[in-house]
GROMACS .gro file of C-alpha atoms in nm:
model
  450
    1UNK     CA    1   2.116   0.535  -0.862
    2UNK     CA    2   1.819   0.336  -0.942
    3UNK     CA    3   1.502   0.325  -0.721
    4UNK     CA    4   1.235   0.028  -0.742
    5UNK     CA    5   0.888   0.197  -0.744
    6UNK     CA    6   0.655   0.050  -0.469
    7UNK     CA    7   0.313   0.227  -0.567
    8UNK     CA    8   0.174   0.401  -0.856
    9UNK     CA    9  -0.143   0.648  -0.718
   10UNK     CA   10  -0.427   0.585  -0.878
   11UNK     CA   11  -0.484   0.867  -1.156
   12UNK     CA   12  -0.209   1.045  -1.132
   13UNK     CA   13   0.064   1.140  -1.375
   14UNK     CA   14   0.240   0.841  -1.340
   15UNK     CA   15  -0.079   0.638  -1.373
   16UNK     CA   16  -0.171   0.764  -1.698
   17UNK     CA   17   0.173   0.714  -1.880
   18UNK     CA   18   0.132   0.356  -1.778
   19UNK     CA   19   0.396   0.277  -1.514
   20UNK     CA   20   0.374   0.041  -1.274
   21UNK     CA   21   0.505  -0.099  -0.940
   22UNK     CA   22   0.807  -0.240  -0.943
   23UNK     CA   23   0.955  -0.016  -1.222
   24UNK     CA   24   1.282   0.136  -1.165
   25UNK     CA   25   1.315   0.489  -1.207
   26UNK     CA   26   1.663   0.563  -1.345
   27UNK     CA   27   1.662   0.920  -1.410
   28UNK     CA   28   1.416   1.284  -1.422
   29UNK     CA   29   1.515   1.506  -1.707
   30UNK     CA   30   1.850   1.319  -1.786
   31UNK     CA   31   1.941   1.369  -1.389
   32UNK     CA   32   2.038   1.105  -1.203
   33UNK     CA   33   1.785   1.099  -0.864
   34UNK     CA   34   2.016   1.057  -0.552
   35UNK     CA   35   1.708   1.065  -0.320
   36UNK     CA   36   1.385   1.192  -0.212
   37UNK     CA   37   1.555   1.524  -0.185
   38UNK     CA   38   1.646   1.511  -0.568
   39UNK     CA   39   1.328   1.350  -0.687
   40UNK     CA   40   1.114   1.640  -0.527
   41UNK     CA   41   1.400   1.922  -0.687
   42UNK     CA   42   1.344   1.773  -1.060
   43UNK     CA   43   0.977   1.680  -1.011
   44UNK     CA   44   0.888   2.067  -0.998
   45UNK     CA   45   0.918   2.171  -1.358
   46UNK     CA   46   0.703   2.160  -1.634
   47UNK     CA   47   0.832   1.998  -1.917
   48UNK     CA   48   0.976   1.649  -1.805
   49UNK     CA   49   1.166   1.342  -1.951
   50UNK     CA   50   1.146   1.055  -1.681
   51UNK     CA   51   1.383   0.733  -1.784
   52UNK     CA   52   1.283   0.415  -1.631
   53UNK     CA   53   1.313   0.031  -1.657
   54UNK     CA   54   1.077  -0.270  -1.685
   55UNK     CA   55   1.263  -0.599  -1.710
   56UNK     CA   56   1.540  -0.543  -1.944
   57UNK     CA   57   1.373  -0.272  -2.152
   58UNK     CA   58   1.436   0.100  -2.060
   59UNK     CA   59   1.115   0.328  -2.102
   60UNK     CA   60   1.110   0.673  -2.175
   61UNK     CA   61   0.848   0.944  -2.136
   62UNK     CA   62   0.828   1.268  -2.204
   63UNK     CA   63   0.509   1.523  -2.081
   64UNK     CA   64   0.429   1.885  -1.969
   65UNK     CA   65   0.277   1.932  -1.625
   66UNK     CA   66   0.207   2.192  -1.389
   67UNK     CA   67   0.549   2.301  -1.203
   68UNK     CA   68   0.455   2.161  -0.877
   69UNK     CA   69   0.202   1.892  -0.972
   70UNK     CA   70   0.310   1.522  -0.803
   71UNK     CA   71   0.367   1.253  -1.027
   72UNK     CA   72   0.242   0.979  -0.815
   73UNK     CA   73   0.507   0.767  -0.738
   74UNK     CA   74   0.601   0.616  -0.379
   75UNK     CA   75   0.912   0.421  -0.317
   76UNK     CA   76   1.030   0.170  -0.064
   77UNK     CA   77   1.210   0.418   0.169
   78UNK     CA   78   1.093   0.801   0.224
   79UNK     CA   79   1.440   0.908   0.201
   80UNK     CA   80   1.468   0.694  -0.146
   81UNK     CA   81   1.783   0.559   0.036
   82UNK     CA   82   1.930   0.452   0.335
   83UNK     CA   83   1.939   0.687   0.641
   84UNK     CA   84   2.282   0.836   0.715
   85UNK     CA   85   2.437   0.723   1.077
   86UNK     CA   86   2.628   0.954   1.317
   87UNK     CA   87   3.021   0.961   1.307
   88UNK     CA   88   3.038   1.119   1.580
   89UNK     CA   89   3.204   1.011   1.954
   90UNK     CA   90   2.983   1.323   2.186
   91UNK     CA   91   3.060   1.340   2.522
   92UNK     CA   92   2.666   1.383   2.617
   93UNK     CA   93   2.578   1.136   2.345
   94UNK     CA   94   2.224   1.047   2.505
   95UNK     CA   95   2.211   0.730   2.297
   96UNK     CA   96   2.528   0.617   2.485
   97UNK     CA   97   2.367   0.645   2.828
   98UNK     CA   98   2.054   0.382   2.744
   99UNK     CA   99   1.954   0.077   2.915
  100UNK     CA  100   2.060  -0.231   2.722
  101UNK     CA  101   1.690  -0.331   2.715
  102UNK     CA  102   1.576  -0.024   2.592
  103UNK     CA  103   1.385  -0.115   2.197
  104UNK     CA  104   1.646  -0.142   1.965
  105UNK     CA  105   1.568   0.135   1.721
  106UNK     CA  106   1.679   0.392   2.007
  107UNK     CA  107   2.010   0.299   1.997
  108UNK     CA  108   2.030   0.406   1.606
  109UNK     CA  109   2.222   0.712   1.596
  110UNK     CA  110   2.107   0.918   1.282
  111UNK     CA  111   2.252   1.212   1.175
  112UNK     CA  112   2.104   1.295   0.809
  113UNK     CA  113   2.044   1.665   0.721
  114UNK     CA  114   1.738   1.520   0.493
  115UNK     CA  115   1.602   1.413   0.831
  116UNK     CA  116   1.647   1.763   0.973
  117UNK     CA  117   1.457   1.942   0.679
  118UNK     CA  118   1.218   1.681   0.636
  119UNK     CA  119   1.105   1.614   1.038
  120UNK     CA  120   1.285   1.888   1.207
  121UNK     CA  121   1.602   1.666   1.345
  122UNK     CA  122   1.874   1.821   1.507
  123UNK     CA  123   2.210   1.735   1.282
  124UNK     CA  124   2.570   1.803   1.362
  125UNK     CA  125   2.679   1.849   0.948
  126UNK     CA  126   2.998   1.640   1.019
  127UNK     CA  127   2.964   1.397   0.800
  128UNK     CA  128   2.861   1.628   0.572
  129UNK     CA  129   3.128   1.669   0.286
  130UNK     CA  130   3.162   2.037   0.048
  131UNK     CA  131   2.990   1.828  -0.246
  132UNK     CA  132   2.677   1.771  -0.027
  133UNK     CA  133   2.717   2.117   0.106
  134UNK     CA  134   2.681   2.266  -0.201
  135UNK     CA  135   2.410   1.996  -0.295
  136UNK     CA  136   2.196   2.167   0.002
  137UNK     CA  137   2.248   2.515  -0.103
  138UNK     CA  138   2.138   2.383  -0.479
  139UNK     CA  139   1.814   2.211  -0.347
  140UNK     CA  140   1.747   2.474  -0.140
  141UNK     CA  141   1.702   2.251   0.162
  142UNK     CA  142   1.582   2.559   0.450
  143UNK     CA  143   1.530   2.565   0.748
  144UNK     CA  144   1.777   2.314   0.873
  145UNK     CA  145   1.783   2.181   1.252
  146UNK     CA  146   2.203   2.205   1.346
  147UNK     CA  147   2.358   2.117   1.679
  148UNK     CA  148   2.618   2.361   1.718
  149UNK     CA  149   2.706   2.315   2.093
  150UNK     CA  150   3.026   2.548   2.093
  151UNK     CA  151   3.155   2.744   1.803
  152UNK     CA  152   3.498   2.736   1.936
  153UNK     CA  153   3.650   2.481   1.659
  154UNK     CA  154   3.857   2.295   1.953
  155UNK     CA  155   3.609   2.311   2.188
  156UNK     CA  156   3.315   2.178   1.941
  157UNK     CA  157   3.592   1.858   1.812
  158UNK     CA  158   3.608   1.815   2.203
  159UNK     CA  159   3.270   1.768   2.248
  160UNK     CA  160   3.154   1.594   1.935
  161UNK     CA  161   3.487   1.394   1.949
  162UNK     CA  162   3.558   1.455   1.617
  163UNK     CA  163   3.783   1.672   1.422
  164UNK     CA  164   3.575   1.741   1.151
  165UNK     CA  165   3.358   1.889   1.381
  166UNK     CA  166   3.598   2.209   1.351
  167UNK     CA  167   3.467   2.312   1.054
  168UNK     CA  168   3.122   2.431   1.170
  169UNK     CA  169   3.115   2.796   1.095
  170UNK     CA  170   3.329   2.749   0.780
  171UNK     CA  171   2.960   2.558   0.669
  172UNK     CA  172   2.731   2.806   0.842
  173UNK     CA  173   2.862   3.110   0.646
  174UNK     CA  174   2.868   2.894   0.306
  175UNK     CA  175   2.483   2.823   0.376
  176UNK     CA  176   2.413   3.201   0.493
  177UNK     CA  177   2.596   3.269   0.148
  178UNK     CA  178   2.353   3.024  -0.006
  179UNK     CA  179   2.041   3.130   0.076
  180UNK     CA  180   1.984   2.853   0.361
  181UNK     CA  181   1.817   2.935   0.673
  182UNK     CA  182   1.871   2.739   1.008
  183UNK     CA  183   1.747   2.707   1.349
  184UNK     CA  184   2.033   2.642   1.643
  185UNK     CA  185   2.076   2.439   1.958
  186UNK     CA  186   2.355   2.463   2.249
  187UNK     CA  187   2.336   2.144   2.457
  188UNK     CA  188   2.513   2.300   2.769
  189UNK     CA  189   2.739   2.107   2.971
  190UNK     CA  190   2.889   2.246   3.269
  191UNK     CA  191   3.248   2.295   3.292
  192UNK     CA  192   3.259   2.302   2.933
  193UNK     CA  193   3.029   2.527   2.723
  194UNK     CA  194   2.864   2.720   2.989
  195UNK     CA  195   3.046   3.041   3.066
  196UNK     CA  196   3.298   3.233   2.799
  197UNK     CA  197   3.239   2.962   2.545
  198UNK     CA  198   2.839   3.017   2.533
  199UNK     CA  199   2.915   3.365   2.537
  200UNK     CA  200   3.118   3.317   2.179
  201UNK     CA  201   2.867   3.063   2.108
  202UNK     CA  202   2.598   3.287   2.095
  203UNK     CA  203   2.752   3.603   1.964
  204UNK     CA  204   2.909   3.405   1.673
  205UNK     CA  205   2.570   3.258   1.586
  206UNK     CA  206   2.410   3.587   1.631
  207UNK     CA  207   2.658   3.761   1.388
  208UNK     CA  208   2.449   3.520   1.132
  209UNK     CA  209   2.117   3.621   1.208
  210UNK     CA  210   1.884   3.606   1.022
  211UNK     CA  211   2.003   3.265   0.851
  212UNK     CA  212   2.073   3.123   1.163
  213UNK     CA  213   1.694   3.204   1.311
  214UNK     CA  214   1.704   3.116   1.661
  215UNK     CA  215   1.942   2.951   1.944
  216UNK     CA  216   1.828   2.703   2.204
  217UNK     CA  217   1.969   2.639   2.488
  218UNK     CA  218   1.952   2.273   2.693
  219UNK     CA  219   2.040   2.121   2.982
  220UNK     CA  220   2.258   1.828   2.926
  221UNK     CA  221   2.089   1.490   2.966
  222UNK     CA  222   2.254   1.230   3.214
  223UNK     CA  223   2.111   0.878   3.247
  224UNK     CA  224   2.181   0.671   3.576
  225UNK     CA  225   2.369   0.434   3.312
  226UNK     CA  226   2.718   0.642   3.238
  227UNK     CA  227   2.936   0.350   3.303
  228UNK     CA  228   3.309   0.428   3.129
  229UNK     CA  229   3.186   0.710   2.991
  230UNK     CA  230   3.319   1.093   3.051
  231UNK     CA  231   3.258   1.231   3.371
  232UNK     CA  232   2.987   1.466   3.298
  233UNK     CA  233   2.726   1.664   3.589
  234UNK     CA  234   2.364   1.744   3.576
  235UNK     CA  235   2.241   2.080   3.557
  236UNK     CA  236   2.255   2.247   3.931
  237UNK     CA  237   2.015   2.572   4.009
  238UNK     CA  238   2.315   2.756   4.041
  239UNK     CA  239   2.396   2.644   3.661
  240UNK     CA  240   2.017   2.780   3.560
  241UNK     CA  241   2.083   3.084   3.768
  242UNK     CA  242   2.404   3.197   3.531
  243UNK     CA  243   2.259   3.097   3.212
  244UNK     CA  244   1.905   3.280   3.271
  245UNK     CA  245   2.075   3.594   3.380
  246UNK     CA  246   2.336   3.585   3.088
  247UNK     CA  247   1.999   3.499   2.854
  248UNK     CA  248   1.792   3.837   3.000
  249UNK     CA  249   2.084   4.033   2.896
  250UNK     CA  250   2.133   3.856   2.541
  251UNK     CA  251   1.752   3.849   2.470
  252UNK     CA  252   1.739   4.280   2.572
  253UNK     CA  253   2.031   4.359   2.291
  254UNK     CA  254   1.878   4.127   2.033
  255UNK     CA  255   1.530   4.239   2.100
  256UNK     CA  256   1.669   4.588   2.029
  257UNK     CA  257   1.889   4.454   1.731
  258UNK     CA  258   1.652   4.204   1.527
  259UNK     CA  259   1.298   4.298   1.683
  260UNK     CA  260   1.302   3.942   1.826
  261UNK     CA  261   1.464   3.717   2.150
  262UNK     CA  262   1.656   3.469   1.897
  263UNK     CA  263   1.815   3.312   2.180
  264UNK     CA  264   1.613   3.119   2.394
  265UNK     CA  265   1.630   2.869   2.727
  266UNK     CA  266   1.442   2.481   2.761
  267UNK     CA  267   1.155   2.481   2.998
  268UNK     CA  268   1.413   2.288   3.226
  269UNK     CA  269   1.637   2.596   3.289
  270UNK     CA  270   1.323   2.755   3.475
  271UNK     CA  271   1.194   2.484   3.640
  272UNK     CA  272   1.545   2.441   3.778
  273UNK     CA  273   1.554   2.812   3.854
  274UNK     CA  274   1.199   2.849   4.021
  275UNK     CA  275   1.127   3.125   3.757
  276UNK     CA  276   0.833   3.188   3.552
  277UNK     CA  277   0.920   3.131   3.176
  278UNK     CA  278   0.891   3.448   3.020
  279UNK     CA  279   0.567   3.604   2.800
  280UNK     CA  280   0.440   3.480   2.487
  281UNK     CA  281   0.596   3.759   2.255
  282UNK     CA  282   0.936   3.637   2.346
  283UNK     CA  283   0.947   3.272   2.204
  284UNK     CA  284   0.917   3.459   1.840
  285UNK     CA  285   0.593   3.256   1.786
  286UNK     CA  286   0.743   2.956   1.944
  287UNK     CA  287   1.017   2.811   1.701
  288UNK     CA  288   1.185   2.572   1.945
  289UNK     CA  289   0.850   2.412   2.075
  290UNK     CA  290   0.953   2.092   1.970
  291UNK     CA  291   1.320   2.122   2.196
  292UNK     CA  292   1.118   2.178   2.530
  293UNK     CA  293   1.138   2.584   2.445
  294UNK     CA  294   0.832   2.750   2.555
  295UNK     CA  295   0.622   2.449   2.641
  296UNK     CA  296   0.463   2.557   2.928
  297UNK     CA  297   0.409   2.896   2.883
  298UNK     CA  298   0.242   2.825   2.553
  299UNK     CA  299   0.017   2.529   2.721
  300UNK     CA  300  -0.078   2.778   2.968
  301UNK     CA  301  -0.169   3.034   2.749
  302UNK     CA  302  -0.374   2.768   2.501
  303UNK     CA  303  -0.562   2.650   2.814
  304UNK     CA  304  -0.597   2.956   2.990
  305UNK     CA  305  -0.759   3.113   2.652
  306UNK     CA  306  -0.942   2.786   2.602
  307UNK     CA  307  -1.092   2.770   3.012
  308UNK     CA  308  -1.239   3.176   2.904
  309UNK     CA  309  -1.482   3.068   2.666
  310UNK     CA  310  -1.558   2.731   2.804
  311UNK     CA  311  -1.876   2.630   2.955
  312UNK     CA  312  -1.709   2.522   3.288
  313UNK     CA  313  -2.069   2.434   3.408
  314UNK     CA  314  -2.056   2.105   3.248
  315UNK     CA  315  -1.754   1.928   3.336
  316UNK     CA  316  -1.811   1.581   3.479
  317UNK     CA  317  -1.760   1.525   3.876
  318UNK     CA  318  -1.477   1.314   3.953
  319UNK     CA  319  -1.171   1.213   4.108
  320UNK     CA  320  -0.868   1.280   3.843
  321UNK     CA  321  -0.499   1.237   3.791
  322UNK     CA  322  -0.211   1.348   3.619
  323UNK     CA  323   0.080   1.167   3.555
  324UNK     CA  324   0.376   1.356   3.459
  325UNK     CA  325   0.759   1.423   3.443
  326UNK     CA  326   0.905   1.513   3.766
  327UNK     CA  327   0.971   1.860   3.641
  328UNK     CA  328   0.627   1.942   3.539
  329UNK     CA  329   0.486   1.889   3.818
  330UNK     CA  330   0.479   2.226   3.990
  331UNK     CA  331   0.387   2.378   3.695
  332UNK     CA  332   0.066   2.172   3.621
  333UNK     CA  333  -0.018   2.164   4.030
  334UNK     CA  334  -0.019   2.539   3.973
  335UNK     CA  335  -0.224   2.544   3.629
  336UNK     CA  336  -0.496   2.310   3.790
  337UNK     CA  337  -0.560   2.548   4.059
  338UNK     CA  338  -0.575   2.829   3.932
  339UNK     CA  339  -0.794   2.718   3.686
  340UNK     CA  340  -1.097   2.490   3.853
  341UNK     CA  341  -1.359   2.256   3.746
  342UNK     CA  342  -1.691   2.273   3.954
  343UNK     CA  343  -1.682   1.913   4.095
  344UNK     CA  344  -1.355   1.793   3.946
  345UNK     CA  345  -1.069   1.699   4.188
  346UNK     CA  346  -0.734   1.668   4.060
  347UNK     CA  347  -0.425   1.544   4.129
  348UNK     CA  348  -0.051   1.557   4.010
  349UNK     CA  349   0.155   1.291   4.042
  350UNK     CA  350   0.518   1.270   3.940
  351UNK     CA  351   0.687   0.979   3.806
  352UNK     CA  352   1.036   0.885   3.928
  353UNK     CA  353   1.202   0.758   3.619
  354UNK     CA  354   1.382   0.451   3.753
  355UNK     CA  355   1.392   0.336   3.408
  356UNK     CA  356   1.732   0.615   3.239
  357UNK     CA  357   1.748   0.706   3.649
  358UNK     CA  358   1.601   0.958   3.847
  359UNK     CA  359   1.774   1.259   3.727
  360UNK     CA  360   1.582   1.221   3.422
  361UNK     CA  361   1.302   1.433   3.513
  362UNK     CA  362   1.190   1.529   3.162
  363UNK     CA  363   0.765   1.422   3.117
  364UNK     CA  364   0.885   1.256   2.737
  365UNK     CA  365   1.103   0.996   2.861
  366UNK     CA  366   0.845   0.850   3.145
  367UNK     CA  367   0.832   0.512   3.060
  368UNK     CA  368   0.484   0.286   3.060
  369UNK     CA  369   0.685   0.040   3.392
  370UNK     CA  370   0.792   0.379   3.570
  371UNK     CA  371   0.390   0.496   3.462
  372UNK     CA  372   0.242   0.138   3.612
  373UNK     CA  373   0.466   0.154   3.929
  374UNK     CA  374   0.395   0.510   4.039
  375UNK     CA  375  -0.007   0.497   3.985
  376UNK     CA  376  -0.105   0.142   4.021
  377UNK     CA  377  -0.201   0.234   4.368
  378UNK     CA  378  -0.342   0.554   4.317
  379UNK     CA  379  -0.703   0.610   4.367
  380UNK     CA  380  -0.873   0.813   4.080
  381UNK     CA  381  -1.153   0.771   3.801
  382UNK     CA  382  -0.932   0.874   3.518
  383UNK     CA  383  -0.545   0.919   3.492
  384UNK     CA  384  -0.413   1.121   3.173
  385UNK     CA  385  -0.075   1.092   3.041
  386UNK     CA  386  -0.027   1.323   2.748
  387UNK     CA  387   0.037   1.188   2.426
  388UNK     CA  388   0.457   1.261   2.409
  389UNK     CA  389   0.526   0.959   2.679
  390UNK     CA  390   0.450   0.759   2.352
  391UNK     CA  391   0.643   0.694   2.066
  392UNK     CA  392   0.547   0.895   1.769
  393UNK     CA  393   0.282   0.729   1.587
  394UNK     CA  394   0.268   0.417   1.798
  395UNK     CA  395   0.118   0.345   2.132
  396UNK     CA  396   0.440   0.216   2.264
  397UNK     CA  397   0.604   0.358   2.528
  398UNK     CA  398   1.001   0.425   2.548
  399UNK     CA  399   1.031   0.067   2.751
  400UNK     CA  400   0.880  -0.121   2.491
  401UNK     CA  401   0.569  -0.106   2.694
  402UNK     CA  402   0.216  -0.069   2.502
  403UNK     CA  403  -0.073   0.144   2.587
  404UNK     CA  404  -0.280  -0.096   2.590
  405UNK     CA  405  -0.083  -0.324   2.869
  406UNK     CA  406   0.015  -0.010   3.068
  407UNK     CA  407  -0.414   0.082   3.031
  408UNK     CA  408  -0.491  -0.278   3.145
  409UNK     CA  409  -0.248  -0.272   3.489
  410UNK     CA  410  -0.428   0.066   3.573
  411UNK     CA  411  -0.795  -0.135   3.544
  412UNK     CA  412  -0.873   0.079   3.233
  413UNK     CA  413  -0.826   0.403   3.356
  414UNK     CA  414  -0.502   0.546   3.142
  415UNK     CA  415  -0.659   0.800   2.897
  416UNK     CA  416  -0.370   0.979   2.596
  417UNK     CA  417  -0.403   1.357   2.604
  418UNK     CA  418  -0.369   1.597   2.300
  419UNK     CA  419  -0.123   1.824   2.199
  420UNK     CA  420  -0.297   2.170   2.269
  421UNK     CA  421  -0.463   2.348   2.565
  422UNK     CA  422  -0.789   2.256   2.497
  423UNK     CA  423  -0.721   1.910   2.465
  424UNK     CA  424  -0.621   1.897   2.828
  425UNK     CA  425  -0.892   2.134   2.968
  426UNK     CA  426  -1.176   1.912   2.771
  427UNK     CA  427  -0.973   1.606   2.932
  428UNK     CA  428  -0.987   1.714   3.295
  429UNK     CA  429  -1.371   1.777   3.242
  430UNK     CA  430  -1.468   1.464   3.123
  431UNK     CA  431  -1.635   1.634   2.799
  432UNK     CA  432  -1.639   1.892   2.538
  433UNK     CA  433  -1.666   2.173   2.708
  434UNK     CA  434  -1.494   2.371   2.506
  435UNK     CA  435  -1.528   2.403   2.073
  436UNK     CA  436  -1.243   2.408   1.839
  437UNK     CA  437  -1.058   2.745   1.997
  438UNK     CA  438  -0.884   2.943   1.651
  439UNK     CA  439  -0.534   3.060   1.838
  440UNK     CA  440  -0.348   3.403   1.678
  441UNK     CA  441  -0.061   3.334   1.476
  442UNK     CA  442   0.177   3.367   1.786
  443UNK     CA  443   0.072   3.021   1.914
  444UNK     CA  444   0.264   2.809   1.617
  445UNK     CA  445   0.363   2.498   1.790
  446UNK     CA  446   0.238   2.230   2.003
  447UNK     CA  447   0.206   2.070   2.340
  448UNK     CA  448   0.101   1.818   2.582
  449UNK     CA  449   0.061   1.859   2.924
  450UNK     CA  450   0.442   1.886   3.039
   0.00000   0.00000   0.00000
């Protein structure tokens, strides 16, 4: 495969041997480069022979560098090639469930293991052949992101409506063989994974430990836009109930086992519960953060430690409100009080999401209409949102809705909080009122508020 070269940093490697944009690069060290994944693999050595094209004439260099020194080259994609689509037919498929005038890039359904190592995606591996197996093992391509679901072969081809989806643990014990770590999620849906089958589900995964690293488990996701689709329910308190019980028992035997939980519940399994999520120590420094696993109790502890050694004293007076998920809102009514602000009033307000329907409670899929609707009437000098209603790296919301338009309906008011504690304590007071807090090395991921 042959990749057209887009930029050429100034001064590096590449720079100095005289190549230029719009080269192709046709192979490292007599290799041919598949993708990214490849070009980083045969970058890191020292002596190198890179084969590329200008025109019709083929250019070759040979230099020494040091092993893991770049050579300065940026292509059109950041995979170096196209992104690999789902083959899957899920029963839960989330994608399925959209609004037709939801943006159009949300109804891409990606499943690309490079996308896993590279940005922490959850992937399925069944479109994943033994070639590209092995070509993971070979590049060394750990930790991986893997849906697992159920481990039960018929039960997992049910759900993923595929049967290649049968052939899960066949590929978890070749890359536990291999050297490749993973991290593990079980989206639960009732009358189907719960029960016996999560019980093999997370015993089999556990018998893997420590490739497989850790086990989440979710609450299935059901939009109010299921039309000719499988007959699926929403999560129940009775359903949270079984699952957190099962998870106390699981997490006391592994604790005793590995020296660590490895199996771990969403923040929606408590909320749905009405129980406290439990202490730091037992999110294992918080490896599921960015699958809604430990988010509150994390936040909590960030701003709790943060509100200590803040100069409370100088928070500005004022009339404040937080918009949120429906299913945050207890928990931040609760953090707001038991943490005041001398002369700061605040308020939580939950957002009915009309937009997926109202059993979509989660604070990430509040959309900037839903936002606009709820608060428009709502009487307060400031209203923070925190920064995950947006779409990473754009101020868009999930509706297609910007910032700025959703800022403008509110008269100005709408002001994007942070990831961490502090970012949401030095929000509610209007100021810094807190410095740049250093966290131990248990508090690994990030958060918003809810």
């Amino acid at each position: 495969m042959n990749h057209i070269i887009q930029e050429v940093e100034p001064g590096s490697i590449a720079s100095q041997l005289g190549i230029r944009p719009g080269d192709e690069l046709l192979s490292i060290n007599d290799r041919t480069v598949v993708d990214w994944i490849d070009y980083q693999a045969f970058c890191c050595q020292e002596n190198m022979r890179l084969l590329t094209r200008r025109g019709d004439e083929e250019i070759a260099y040979r230099f020494e560098k040091d092993e893991y020194e770049p050579l300065g080259l940026k292509f059109s994609t950041q995979l170096m090639s196209g992104v690999r689509n789902c083959c899957n037919k899920c029963l839960f498929c989330f994608v399925d469930q959209l609004p037709q005038n939801t943006r159009e890039s949300m109804h891409v359904k990606d499943d690309d293991w490079r996308l896993s190592l590279m940005m922490g995606n959850y992937v399925t591996l069944t479109n994943v052949s033994d070639r590209e197996l092995q070509r993971i093992i070979e590049r060394h391509a750990s930790p991986l992101y893997i849906s697992v679901h159920a481990t039960d072969p018929e039960l997992r081809s049910l759900l993923l409506g595929t049967p290649r989806a049968a052939r899960l643990m066949e590929q978890l014990n070749a890359l536990k063989k291999g050297g490749i770590q993973f991290h593990a999620q079980a989206v639960i849906c009732p009358g189907y994974n719960d029960g016996q089958a999560l019980e093999r589900t997370v015993k089999e995964l556990a018998d893997l430990y420590p490739a497989c690293q850790s086990l989440a488990l979710v609450p299935v996701g059901l939009t109010g836009h299921r039309e000719n689709l499988t007959p699926l329910r929403t999560f129940q308190k009775v359903d949270a109930d079984r699952v957190l019980d099962a998870l106390e028992g699981w997490q006391k035997d592994f604790r005793a086992r590995f020296g660590e939980s490895f199996v771990h519940a969403a923040d929606e399994l408590y909320v749905l519960s009405g129980r406290e999520p439990p202490p730091d120590g037992f999110y294992d420094g918080y490896l599921q953060i960015d699958n809604g696993v430990g988010l509150m109790r994390l936040l909590e502890t960030e701003f709790s430690e943060a509100y200590e050694s803040a100069d409370i004293q100088r928070a500005r007076p004022g009339r404040l409100a937080i918009a949120t998920g429906v299913s945050a809102e207890a928990f931040l009514q609760r953090l707001v009080k038991r943490y005041p602000l001398p002369g700061v009033e605040v308020q939580v307000y939950p957002v009915v999401n009309r937009f997926f329907g109202d059993s979509v409670t989660v604070t990430g899929l509040v959309t900037g209409g839903d936002l606009v609707e709820t608060m428009k009437a709502v009487s307060a000098d400031r209203i923070l949102i925190t920064h995950t209603m947006l779409r990473r790296g754009e101020d868009v919301f999930l509706d297609g809705m910007s910032l700025e338009e959703a800022s403008a309906a509110l008269g100005g008011r709408l002001e994007v909080v942070g990831e961490r504690g502090e970012d949401l304590l030095n929000a509610l007071a209007g100021e810094k009122i807190v410095e740049d807090y250093e966290y131990g090395e248990t508090f690994g991921g990030h958060c918003g508020p809810a």
